[in-house]
Amino acid sequence: MKLGHFKREFHLPEKLNVLLLKHPGIFYVTNKYQIYTVLLREGYNGPELVEKDPLVVVKDKFGELMQEGLHEYNRRHHMLNLEKRRKKGITAMKQEKNDPVHELCDEDDDDVGGIFDPEERKRFYKILFEDKAP
C-alpha cells in the first residue's frame, strides 16, 4: 500500500516517514519515483509471526520458564509460611482439598531451591535450549 494513501486514510501524522525510517529492522521503506512504499520485513498471520527468528523462540521459552519459576517459587514460600504457622500453633483458616502445594516432595525447610542449585540450573538450560520447533 502506498504510504500517502495509508496516512490519509488513517489520519496519521506527516512525520510517519521519519518514524518508519528509524525502525529498519521492522519496516522496509522504498522511495522509488518519490513515492514511499512500506513493507513489513517479517510475515504475520494475525498476531503470530509466520517464521520465528531463533532469538524470538528462545525469548518465548525464557518467558514461559520465568512464569513457571515464579509459580513454583510462590508455591514453595506458601508451603514454608504454612509450616511456620503450624509450628507457632496457628491453624490455617481454610484447608483446601487436593491442593497441589501439599504434593511437593519432602525438602529441607530452609532450602527453597533456585538457580544456585546445580540440578535446577541443568533443567533450566535443557528446557531453554532444547531443539524442538513449535
PDB file of C-alpha atoms in Angstrom:
ATOM      1  CA  MET A   1       0.000   0.000   0.000  1.00  0.00           C
ATOM      2  CA  LYS A   2       1.326   3.439  -0.810  1.00  0.00           C
ATOM      3  CA  LEU A   3       2.237   5.380   2.293  1.00  0.00           C
ATOM      4  CA  GLY A   4       0.482   8.573   1.196  1.00  0.00           C
ATOM      5  CA  HIS A   5      -2.843   6.730   0.855  1.00  0.00           C
ATOM      6  CA  PHE A   6      -2.272   4.987   4.172  1.00  0.00           C
ATOM      7  CA  LYS A   7      -1.576   8.265   6.011  1.00  0.00           C
ATOM      8  CA  ARG A   8      -4.638   9.974   4.564  1.00  0.00           C
ATOM      9  CA  GLU A   9      -6.931   7.004   5.221  1.00  0.00           C
ATOM     10  CA  PHE A  10      -5.967   6.648   8.877  1.00  0.00           C
ATOM     11  CA  HIS A  11      -5.255  10.349   9.570  1.00  0.00           C
ATOM     12  CA  LEU A  12      -1.648   9.694  10.576  1.00  0.00           C
ATOM     13  CA  PRO A  13       0.910  12.498  11.074  1.00  0.00           C
ATOM     14  CA  GLU A  14       3.078  13.743   8.231  1.00  0.00           C
ATOM     15  CA  LYS A  15       6.242  12.667  10.069  1.00  0.00           C
ATOM     16  CA  LEU A  16       5.285   8.996   9.755  1.00  0.00           C
ATOM     17  CA  ASN A  17       8.089   8.538   7.202  1.00  0.00           C
ATOM     18  CA  VAL A  18      10.664   9.522   9.825  1.00  0.00           C
ATOM     19  CA  LEU A  19       9.205   7.053  12.315  1.00  0.00           C
ATOM     20  CA  LEU A  20       9.306   4.221   9.782  1.00  0.00           C
ATOM     21  CA  LEU A  21      12.866   5.029   8.717  1.00  0.00           C
ATOM     22  CA  LYS A  22      14.020   4.924  12.351  1.00  0.00           C
ATOM     23  CA  HIS A  23      12.997   1.240  12.562  1.00  0.00           C
ATOM     24  CA  PRO A  24      14.724  -0.505   9.628  1.00  0.00           C
ATOM     25  CA  GLY A  25      14.553  -3.888  11.367  1.00  0.00           C
ATOM     26  CA  ILE A  26      10.757  -3.835  11.295  1.00  0.00           C
ATOM     27  CA  PHE A  27       9.904  -1.947   8.087  1.00  0.00           C
ATOM     28  CA  TYR A  28      11.390  -1.918   4.598  1.00  0.00           C
ATOM     29  CA  VAL A  29      10.851   1.536   3.075  1.00  0.00           C
ATOM     30  CA  THR A  30      11.412   2.376  -0.597  1.00  0.00           C
ATOM     31  CA  ASN A  31      11.241   5.766  -2.229  1.00  0.00           C
ATOM     32  CA  LYS A  32      11.015   4.804  -5.874  1.00  0.00           C
ATOM     33  CA  TYR A  33       9.820   7.670  -8.108  1.00  0.00           C
ATOM     34  CA  GLN A  34       9.320   9.785  -4.947  1.00  0.00           C
ATOM     35  CA  ILE A  35       6.504   7.507  -3.774  1.00  0.00           C
ATOM     36  CA  TYR A  36       7.137   5.880  -0.396  1.00  0.00           C
ATOM     37  CA  THR A  37       6.219   2.210  -0.139  1.00  0.00           C
ATOM     38  CA  VAL A  38       6.456   0.337   3.176  1.00  0.00           C
ATOM     39  CA  LEU A  39       6.640  -3.420   3.719  1.00  0.00           C
ATOM     40  CA  LEU A  40       6.891  -5.406   6.924  1.00  0.00           C
ATOM     41  CA  ARG A  41      10.146  -7.351   6.983  1.00  0.00           C
ATOM     42  CA  GLU A  42       8.527 -10.347   8.697  1.00  0.00           C
ATOM     43  CA  GLY A  43       5.268 -12.045   7.811  1.00  0.00           C
ATOM     44  CA  TYR A  44       2.466 -12.231  10.344  1.00  0.00           C
ATOM     45  CA  ASN A  45      -0.617 -14.428  10.495  1.00  0.00           C
ATOM     46  CA  GLY A  46      -2.780 -12.397  12.846  1.00  0.00           C
ATOM     47  CA  PRO A  47      -0.719 -11.683  15.977  1.00  0.00           C
ATOM     48  CA  GLU A  48       1.739 -14.566  15.363  1.00  0.00           C
ATOM     49  CA  LEU A  49       4.943 -14.473  13.323  1.00  0.00           C
ATOM     50  CA  VAL A  50       4.888 -16.844  10.336  1.00  0.00           C
ATOM     51  CA  GLU A  51       8.611 -17.684  10.605  1.00  0.00           C
ATOM     52  CA  LYS A  52      10.035 -17.071  14.054  1.00  0.00           C
ATOM     53  CA  ASP A  53      13.628 -15.985  14.441  1.00  0.00           C
ATOM     54  CA  PRO A  54      15.583 -18.317  16.780  1.00  0.00           C
ATOM     55  CA  LEU A  55      16.078 -15.419  19.188  1.00  0.00           C
ATOM     56  CA  VAL A  56      12.295 -14.927  19.387  1.00  0.00           C
ATOM     57  CA  VAL A  57      11.834 -18.645  20.134  1.00  0.00           C
ATOM     58  CA  VAL A  58      14.419 -18.516  22.938  1.00  0.00           C
ATOM     59  CA  LYS A  59      12.819 -15.347  24.333  1.00  0.00           C
ATOM     60  CA  ASP A  60       9.385 -17.019  24.374  1.00  0.00           C
ATOM     61  CA  LYS A  61      10.752 -20.128  26.110  1.00  0.00           C
ATOM     62  CA  PHE A  62      12.579 -17.948  28.626  1.00  0.00           C
ATOM     63  CA  GLY A  63       9.356 -16.068  29.390  1.00  0.00           C
ATOM     64  CA  GLU A  64       7.494 -19.338  29.934  1.00  0.00           C
ATOM     65  CA  LEU A  65      10.250 -20.593  32.241  1.00  0.00           C
ATOM     66  CA  MET A  66      10.181 -17.358  34.215  1.00  0.00           C
ATOM     67  CA  GLN A  67       6.424 -17.708  34.735  1.00  0.00           C
ATOM     68  CA  GLU A  68       6.806 -21.364  35.731  1.00  0.00           C
ATOM     69  CA  GLY A  69       9.638 -20.467  38.117  1.00  0.00           C
ATOM     70  CA  LEU A  70       7.606 -17.683  39.696  1.00  0.00           C
ATOM     71  CA  HIS A  71       4.694 -20.068  40.226  1.00  0.00           C
ATOM     72  CA  GLU A  72       6.985 -22.687  41.781  1.00  0.00           C
ATOM     73  CA  TYR A  73       8.678 -20.043  43.973  1.00  0.00           C
ATOM     74  CA  ASN A  74       5.291 -18.841  45.245  1.00  0.00           C
ATOM     75  CA  ARG A  75       4.177 -22.413  45.991  1.00  0.00           C
ATOM     76  CA  ARG A  76       7.349 -23.148  47.953  1.00  0.00           C
ATOM     77  CA  HIS A  77       7.086 -19.973  50.011  1.00  0.00           C
ATOM     78  CA  HIS A  78       3.400 -20.634  50.631  1.00  0.00           C
ATOM     79  CA  MET A  79       4.343 -24.057  51.997  1.00  0.00           C
ATOM     80  CA  LEU A  80       7.078 -22.538  54.171  1.00  0.00           C
ATOM     81  CA  ASN A  81       4.631 -19.965  55.545  1.00  0.00           C
ATOM     82  CA  LEU A  82       2.072 -22.678  56.314  1.00  0.00           C
ATOM     83  CA  GLU A  83       4.760 -24.704  58.077  1.00  0.00           C
ATOM     84  CA  LYS A  84       5.826 -21.677  60.155  1.00  0.00           C
ATOM     85  CA  ARG A  85       2.205 -21.017  61.143  1.00  0.00           C
ATOM     86  CA  ARG A  86       1.722 -24.673  62.077  1.00  0.00           C
ATOM     87  CA  LYS A  87       4.845 -24.610  64.249  1.00  0.00           C
ATOM     88  CA  LYS A  88       3.598 -21.469  66.010  1.00  0.00           C
ATOM     89  CA  GLY A  89       0.236 -23.104  66.641  1.00  0.00           C
ATOM     90  CA  ILE A  90      -1.746 -21.033  64.175  1.00  0.00           C
ATOM     91  CA  THR A  91      -4.072 -23.168  62.107  1.00  0.00           C
ATOM     92  CA  ALA A  92      -4.980 -22.249  58.596  1.00  0.00           C
ATOM     93  CA  MET A  93      -8.382 -20.626  58.195  1.00  0.00           C
ATOM     94  CA  LYS A  94      -9.330 -22.809  55.270  1.00  0.00           C
ATOM     95  CA  GLN A  95      -7.895 -26.118  54.197  1.00  0.00           C
ATOM     96  CA  GLU A  96      -8.038 -26.906  50.509  1.00  0.00           C
ATOM     97  CA  LYS A  97      -8.584 -30.442  49.289  1.00  0.00           C
ATOM     98  CA  ASN A  98      -6.191 -31.886  46.713  1.00  0.00           C
ATOM     99  CA  ASP A  99      -4.001 -28.795  46.937  1.00  0.00           C
ATOM    100  CA  PRO A 100      -1.009 -29.296  44.611  1.00  0.00           C
ATOM    101  CA  VAL A 101       1.106 -27.439  47.159  1.00  0.00           C
ATOM    102  CA  HIS A 102       0.841 -30.414  49.528  1.00  0.00           C
ATOM    103  CA  GLU A 103       2.139 -32.771  46.834  1.00  0.00           C
ATOM    104  CA  LEU A 104       5.632 -31.234  46.814  1.00  0.00           C
ATOM    105  CA  CYS A 105       8.478 -33.563  47.622  1.00  0.00           C
ATOM    106  CA  ASP A 106       9.975 -33.545  51.110  1.00  0.00           C
ATOM    107  CA  GLU A 107      12.672 -30.892  51.235  1.00  0.00           C
ATOM    108  CA  ASP A 108      14.690 -29.215  53.939  1.00  0.00           C
ATOM    109  CA  ASP A 109      12.691 -26.320  55.453  1.00  0.00           C
ATOM    110  CA  ASP A 110      15.450 -23.766  54.872  1.00  0.00           C
ATOM    111  CA  ASP A 111      16.175 -24.861  51.272  1.00  0.00           C
ATOM    112  CA  VAL A 112      13.853 -23.190  48.777  1.00  0.00           C
ATOM    113  CA  GLY A 113      15.873 -24.187  45.680  1.00  0.00           C
ATOM    114  CA  GLY A 114      16.657 -21.835  42.878  1.00  0.00           C
ATOM    115  CA  ILE A 115      19.176 -21.102  40.176  1.00  0.00           C
ATOM    116  CA  PHE A 116      22.050 -21.818  42.592  1.00  0.00           C
ATOM    117  CA  ASP A 117      21.022 -25.481  42.723  1.00  0.00           C
ATOM    118  CA  PRO A 118      23.094 -27.277  40.018  1.00  0.00           C
ATOM    119  CA  GLU A 119      20.284 -29.689  39.132  1.00  0.00           C
ATOM    120  CA  GLU A 120      17.788 -26.844  38.794  1.00  0.00           C
ATOM    121  CA  ARG A 121      20.226 -24.955  36.558  1.00  0.00           C
ATOM    122  CA  LYS A 122      20.714 -28.024  34.318  1.00  0.00           C
ATOM    123  CA  ARG A 123      16.943 -28.431  33.986  1.00  0.00           C
ATOM    124  CA  PHE A 124      16.570 -24.726  33.143  1.00  0.00           C
ATOM    125  CA  TYR A 125      19.168 -24.822  30.345  1.00  0.00           C
ATOM    126  CA  LYS A 126      17.827 -28.108  28.984  1.00  0.00           C
ATOM    127  CA  ILE A 127      14.318 -26.680  28.635  1.00  0.00           C
ATOM    128  CA  LEU A 128      15.530 -23.336  27.292  1.00  0.00           C
ATOM    129  CA  PHE A 129      17.841 -24.664  24.584  1.00  0.00           C
ATOM    130  CA  GLU A 130      16.297 -27.949  23.515  1.00  0.00           C
ATOM    131  CA  ASP A 131      15.776 -28.148  19.752  1.00  0.00           C
ATOM    132  CA  LYS A 132      12.124 -28.695  19.096  1.00  0.00           C
ATOM    133  CA  ALA A 133      10.258 -26.451  16.702  1.00  0.00           C
ATOM    134  CA  PRO A 134       6.902 -25.069  17.894  1.00  0.00           C
TER     135      PRO A 134
END
